[in-house]
C-alpha positions as a LaTeX table, in Angstrom:
\begin{tabular}{lrrr}
\hline
Residue & $x$ (\AA) & $y$ (\AA) & $z$ (\AA) \\
\hline
Met1 & 80.76 & $-63.05$ & 59.67 \\
Glu2 & 83.83 & $-61.70$ & 60.91 \\
Glu3 & 85.81 & $-62.13$ & 57.70 \\
Asn4 & 83.21 & $-60.51$ & 55.84 \\
Val5 & 82.84 & $-57.63$ & 58.04 \\
Ser6 & 86.70 & $-57.13$ & 57.57 \\
Val7 & 86.83 & $-57.35$ & 54.04 \\
Leu8 & 84.20 & $-54.63$ & 53.94 \\
Lys9 & 86.18 & $-52.27$ & 56.17 \\
Ser10 & 89.29 & $-53.06$ & 54.17 \\
Val11 & 87.66 & $-51.72$ & 51.09 \\
Cys12 & 86.37 & $-48.98$ & 52.72 \\
Lys13 & 89.88 & $-47.63$ & 53.95 \\
Lys14 & 91.07 & $-46.79$ & 50.76 \\
Leu15 & 88.81 & $-43.65$ & 49.97 \\
Pro16 & 85.87 & $-41.83$ & 51.47 \\
Val17 & 82.81 & $-42.90$ & 50.78 \\
Thr18 & 81.08 & $-40.58$ & 48.79 \\
Leu19 & 77.90 & $-42.66$ & 47.47 \\
Val20 & 75.66 & $-45.10$ & 49.07 \\
Lys21 & 72.96 & $-46.85$ & 46.82 \\
Phe22 & 70.49 & $-49.62$ & 48.16 \\
Ser23 & 68.73 & $-51.78$ & 45.67 \\
Ser24 & 67.05 & $-54.72$ & 47.13 \\
Asp25 & 69.44 & $-57.05$ & 48.89 \\
Tyr26 & 72.39 & $-55.24$ & 47.40 \\
Val27 & 73.95 & $-52.04$ & 47.98 \\
Leu28 & 76.37 & $-49.76$ & 45.59 \\
Ala29 & 78.99 & $-47.79$ & 47.50 \\
Gly30 & 81.02 & $-45.46$ & 45.61 \\
Ile31 & 84.91 & $-45.09$ & 46.81 \\
Gly32 & 86.67 & $-42.39$ & 44.90 \\
Gly33 & 86.10 & $-43.47$ & 41.21 \\
Asp34 & 85.57 & $-47.29$ & 42.31 \\
Leu35 & 82.00 & $-49.12$ & 42.13 \\
Cys36 & 81.80 & $-51.73$ & 44.60 \\
Leu37 & 78.71 & $-53.90$ & 44.94 \\
Phe38 & 77.95 & $-55.84$ & 48.36 \\
Asp39 & 75.46 & $-58.31$ & 49.12 \\
Ser40 & 73.11 & $-57.42$ & 52.02 \\
Ser41 & 71.69 & $-61.06$ & 52.57 \\
Glu42 & 75.44 & $-62.37$ & 52.60 \\
Ser43 & 76.65 & $-60.53$ & 55.43 \\
Phe44 & 77.58 & $-57.95$ & 52.73 \\
Thr45 & 80.28 & $-59.91$ & 50.74 \\
Val46 & 81.64 & $-57.77$ & 47.96 \\
Lys47 & 80.22 & $-59.48$ & 44.90 \\
Asn48 & 81.89 & $-56.77$ & 42.51 \\
His49 & 84.42 & $-53.90$ & 42.99 \\
Ile50 & 85.63 & $-52.51$ & 39.58 \\
Asn51 & 87.38 & $-48.81$ & 38.68 \\
Val52 & 84.54 & $-46.73$ & 36.72 \\
Leu53 & 85.67 & $-42.87$ & 36.76 \\
Ser54 & 89.38 & $-41.95$ & 36.14 \\
Asn55 & 90.99 & $-39.26$ & 38.53 \\
Ile56 & 87.39 & $-38.59$ & 39.60 \\
Thr57 & 85.20 & $-39.43$ & 42.45 \\
Ile58 & 81.81 & $-40.85$ & 41.85 \\
His59 & 79.20 & $-38.59$ & 42.98 \\
Gly60 & 75.82 & $-40.23$ & 41.99 \\
Val61 & 74.40 & $-43.55$ & 40.24 \\
Ser62 & 70.99 & $-44.30$ & 38.66 \\
Leu63 & 69.58 & $-47.53$ & 37.97 \\
Thr64 & 66.75 & $-48.58$ & 35.23 \\
Lys65 & 63.55 & $-49.64$ & 36.60 \\
Glu66 & 64.66 & $-53.66$ & 35.75 \\
Arg67 & 68.35 & $-52.53$ & 37.26 \\
Ser68 & 69.94 & $-53.87$ & 33.93 \\
Ser69 & 71.72 & $-51.08$ & 33.30 \\
Ile70 & 73.82 & $-48.24$ & 35.42 \\
Cys71 & 74.45 & $-44.71$ & 35.04 \\
Val72 & 77.68 & $-43.64$ & 37.15 \\
Phe73 & 78.60 & $-39.70$ & 37.22 \\
Gly74 & 80.91 & $-37.71$ & 39.05 \\
Gly75 & 83.20 & $-34.62$ & 38.00 \\
His76 & 82.92 & $-34.08$ & 33.90 \\
Gln77 & 82.47 & $-37.83$ & 33.55 \\
Ile78 & 79.41 & $-40.09$ & 32.62 \\
Ala79 & 79.63 & $-43.95$ & 32.49 \\
Leu80 & 77.65 & $-46.56$ & 31.81 \\
Leu81 & 77.59 & $-50.21$ & 33.16 \\
Asp82 & 75.28 & $-53.15$ & 32.60 \\
Thr83 & 74.56 & $-55.08$ & 35.69 \\
Asp84 & 72.50 & $-58.28$ & 36.45 \\
Phe85 & 71.17 & $-58.31$ & 40.22 \\
Lys86 & 68.73 & $-61.37$ & 39.47 \\
Ser87 & 71.46 & $-64.09$ & 39.70 \\
Ser88 & 73.68 & $-65.16$ & 42.46 \\
Leu89 & 76.73 & $-64.14$ & 40.56 \\
Ala90 & 75.73 & $-60.41$ & 40.88 \\
Trp91 & 78.09 & $-58.68$ & 38.50 \\
Leu92 & 78.87 & $-55.04$ & 36.68 \\
Lys93 & 80.21 & $-54.45$ & 33.46 \\
Pro94 & 81.54 & $-51.12$ & 32.02 \\
Val95 & 80.35 & $-50.41$ & 28.72 \\
His96 & 81.00 & $-46.80$ & 27.58 \\
Lys97 & 82.55 & $-43.74$ & 29.53 \\
Trp98 & 82.48 & $-40.02$ & 28.39 \\
Lys99 & 83.60 & $-36.55$ & 29.18 \\
Val100 & 81.18 & $-33.79$ & 29.07 \\
Arg101 & 81.88 & $-29.65$ & 29.23 \\
Asp102 & 80.48 & $-29.24$ & 32.87 \\
Trp103 & 80.03 & $-30.85$ & 36.28 \\
Ile104 & 77.25 & $-32.83$ & 36.51 \\
Leu105 & 74.77 & $-32.78$ & 39.47 \\
Cys106 & 72.30 & $-35.53$ & 38.33 \\
Cys107 & 71.34 & $-37.81$ & 35.78 \\
Glu108 & 67.98 & $-39.81$ & 35.41 \\
Trp109 & 66.83 & $-42.49$ & 33.13 \\
Val110 & 64.18 & $-41.85$ & 30.24 \\
Glu111 & 62.90 & $-44.92$ & 29.63 \\
Asp112 & 60.00 & $-46.31$ & 26.91 \\
Pro113 & 59.07 & $-49.63$ & 25.13 \\
Thr114 & 61.46 & $-48.56$ & 22.05 \\
Asn115 & 64.10 & $-46.61$ & 23.45 \\
Thr116 & 66.24 & $-45.99$ & 26.58 \\
Lys117 & 68.01 & $-42.50$ & 26.88 \\
Leu118 & 69.77 & $-40.41$ & 29.78 \\
Val119 & 69.34 & $-37.30$ & 30.91 \\
Ser120 & 71.91 & $-35.23$ & 32.78 \\
Leu121 & 71.65 & $-31.93$ & 34.76 \\
Ser122 & 75.11 & $-29.92$ & 34.75 \\
Ala123 & 76.03 & $-26.98$ & 36.94 \\
His124 & 75.18 & $-24.40$ & 35.16 \\
Asn125 & 71.71 & $-25.07$ & 34.82 \\
Gln126 & 71.52 & $-27.24$ & 31.23 \\
Leu127 & 69.74 & $-30.08$ & 30.63 \\
Ser128 & 71.45 & $-32.61$ & 28.11 \\
Leu129 & 69.94 & $-35.75$ & 26.62 \\
Trp130 & 72.34 & $-38.32$ & 26.02 \\
Asp131 & 72.42 & $-41.92$ & 23.69 \\
Pro132 & 73.99 & $-43.94$ & 26.88 \\
Arg133 & 75.71 & $-46.73$ & 24.57 \\
Ser134 & 77.46 & $-44.04$ & 22.32 \\
Gly135 & 77.67 & $-40.98$ & 24.85 \\
Lys136 & 76.09 & $-38.68$ & 22.06 \\
Asn137 & 74.57 & $-35.79$ & 23.22 \\
Leu138 & 70.79 & $-35.60$ & 21.31 \\
Ala139 & 69.77 & $-32.58$ & 22.74 \\
Thr140 & 70.48 & $-29.40$ & 25.32 \\
Val141 & 68.25 & $-27.18$ & 26.47 \\
Ala142 & 69.30 & $-24.09$ & 28.85 \\
Cys143 & 67.85 & $-22.24$ & 31.51 \\
Thr144 & 67.70 & $-18.33$ & 31.54 \\
Glu145 & 69.12 & $-18.39$ & 35.20 \\
Gln146 & 72.64 & $-19.22$ & 34.57 \\
Cys147 & 73.86 & $-18.97$ & 38.28 \\
Ile148 & 75.78 & $-21.96$ & 39.92 \\
Leu149 & 73.91 & $-24.95$ & 40.83 \\
Tyr150 & 74.99 & $-26.59$ & 44.34 \\
Cys151 & 72.37 & $-29.60$ & 44.01 \\
Ala152 & 69.48 & $-30.38$ & 42.05 \\
Thr153 & 66.95 & $-33.27$ & 41.81 \\
Leu154 & 65.00 & $-33.94$ & 38.32 \\
Val155 & 61.07 & $-34.60$ & 38.18 \\
Arg156 & 59.90 & $-36.53$ & 35.53 \\
Cys157 & 56.55 & $-35.88$ & 34.85 \\
Gly158 & 55.87 & $-38.30$ & 31.92 \\
Arg159 & 57.60 & $-40.44$ & 29.42 \\
Arg160 & 59.27 & $-38.20$ & 27.06 \\
Trp161 & 62.58 & $-36.51$ & 27.64 \\
Phe162 & 61.45 & $-33.14$ & 27.67 \\
Asp163 & 58.52 & $-33.75$ & 30.43 \\
Thr164 & 61.20 & $-33.07$ & 32.90 \\
Val165 & 61.41 & $-30.62$ & 35.58 \\
Val166 & 64.22 & $-29.41$ & 37.27 \\
Val167 & 64.02 & $-28.39$ & 40.83 \\
Ala168 & 67.74 & $-27.14$ & 41.92 \\
Gly169 & 69.65 & $-25.29$ & 44.89 \\
Thr170 & 71.44 & $-22.32$ & 44.01 \\
Val171 & 74.70 & $-20.24$ & 45.52 \\
Phe172 & 72.01 & $-17.77$ & 46.04 \\
Gln173 & 70.09 & $-19.29$ & 48.81 \\
Gln174 & 67.24 & $-19.78$ & 46.44 \\
Ile175 & 65.49 & $-23.07$ & 45.07 \\
Ile176 & 64.75 & $-22.58$ & 41.18 \\
Val177 & 62.02 & $-24.76$ & 39.40 \\
Trp178 & 61.91 & $-24.85$ & 35.65 \\
Ala179 & 60.62 & $-27.30$ & 32.92 \\
Val180 & 62.10 & $-28.07$ & 29.36 \\
Leu181 & 58.53 & $-27.86$ & 28.28 \\
Pro182 & 56.31 & $-25.14$ & 29.99 \\
Phe183 & 54.14 & $-25.13$ & 27.06 \\
Pro184 & 53.09 & $-28.08$ & 24.87 \\
Asp185 & 55.66 & $-27.60$ & 22.37 \\
Ser186 & 58.79 & $-28.91$ & 21.05 \\
Pro187 & 61.93 & $-28.15$ & 22.66 \\
Ser188 & 63.60 & $-24.98$ & 21.07 \\
Asp189 & 67.16 & $-23.42$ & 21.08 \\
Lys190 & 65.88 & $-20.58$ & 23.20 \\
Pro191 & 66.70 & $-20.61$ & 27.20 \\
Val192 & 63.72 & $-21.67$ & 29.30 \\
Pro193 & 62.59 & $-19.28$ & 32.20 \\
Val194 & 62.39 & $-20.26$ & 35.77 \\
Ile195 & 58.75 & $-21.22$ & 36.97 \\
His196 & 59.42 & $-20.57$ & 40.62 \\
Lys197 & 61.88 & $-19.09$ & 42.75 \\
Leu198 & 61.66 & $-20.45$ & 46.50 \\
Ser199 & 63.46 & $-17.95$ & 49.13 \\
Gly200 & 63.77 & $-18.84$ & 53.01 \\
His201 & 66.97 & $-20.21$ & 53.35 \\
Lys202 & 69.79 & $-17.84$ & 54.69 \\
Gly203 & 72.90 & $-19.97$ & 53.25 \\
Val204 & 73.86 & $-22.25$ & 50.55 \\
Ile205 & 71.49 & $-24.94$ & 49.59 \\
Phe206 & 72.92 & $-28.39$ & 49.71 \\
Ser207 & 70.72 & $-30.75$ & 48.88 \\
Val208 & 66.86 & $-31.00$ & 47.70 \\
Val209 & 64.56 & $-33.74$ & 47.23 \\
Tyr210 & 61.35 & $-34.25$ & 45.73 \\
Asn211 & 58.79 & $-36.89$ & 46.83 \\
Glu212 & 56.34 & $-37.70$ & 44.24 \\
Gln213 & 53.60 & $-39.53$ & 46.59 \\
Leu214 & 53.39 & $-36.48$ & 49.07 \\
Arg215 & 54.19 & $-33.78$ & 46.17 \\
Leu216 & 56.57 & $-32.28$ & 48.83 \\
Ile217 & 60.31 & $-30.84$ & 48.13 \\
Thr218 & 62.53 & $-31.01$ & 50.99 \\
Ser219 & 66.10 & $-28.86$ & 51.04 \\
Thr220 & 68.89 & $-28.53$ & 53.34 \\
Ser221 & 70.78 & $-25.78$ & 53.87 \\
Asp222 & 74.51 & $-24.62$ & 55.49 \\
Asp223 & 72.27 & $-22.12$ & 57.99 \\
Arg224 & 71.50 & $-25.26$ & 59.37 \\
Ser225 & 67.80 & $-25.71$ & 58.85 \\
Thr226 & 65.70 & $-27.90$ & 56.60 \\
Arg227 & 62.40 & $-26.63$ & 54.92 \\
Val228 & 59.33 & $-28.27$ & 53.43 \\
Trp229 & 57.62 & $-27.00$ & 50.37 \\
Ser230 & 54.41 & $-28.25$ & 49.13 \\
Val231 & 53.99 & $-28.68$ & 45.30 \\
Asp232 & 50.61 & $-27.75$ & 43.39 \\
Ser233 & 48.75 & $-30.75$ & 42.44 \\
Thr234 & 48.44 & $-29.40$ & 38.71 \\
Ser235 & 52.37 & $-28.48$ & 38.58 \\
Cys236 & 53.02 & $-32.22$ & 37.22 \\
Gly237 & 51.26 & $-34.58$ & 35.40 \\
\hline
\end{tabular}
């Protein structure tokens, strides 16, 4: 036990831990540009430790439902990894990495029986669809509100990529909500308008989270407050 703890400490001393993601018995930790996989059922034994992003800190990860692939992102970089959490030799395998024009705030998987794609949101409020195996940009939709975002979450309201709703915190102390498809039409090249603006914070919004089951948005700000917002049950789905 003491030996395993010392291994965990020695790994984490290299750089600040900027990400922790729990998945069953496993813990993913972003340490600088490295991704570490720990097994909590084996006293947090290090199963894998690989460099994923070049000269950039990992900001977030997103796993597919089957946990067969992981998206890792930070700064202007997105990386795809294949993985296997089911075997006793849990592993991470880098597949592809690509650079984008703007800072990435969040990424989510779009999965259906025949296709798996990746959706990302940039710091200047643009939503992009990617082929994760090639890094090819398949589509991009911008919002009319081009202010800098500090945080965001993507709410999936259907199986298609354009069934995505963006909930984002801005530098102007507001939470903005916009949807790729406010109407049942196909995506166009025109910027999409904001559906809602939530005001109340008196500082920059640092985090925003949506709870689908409770239909609540929770936000935190540097005004040292946390706010909870209810969502109309007809807004999604």
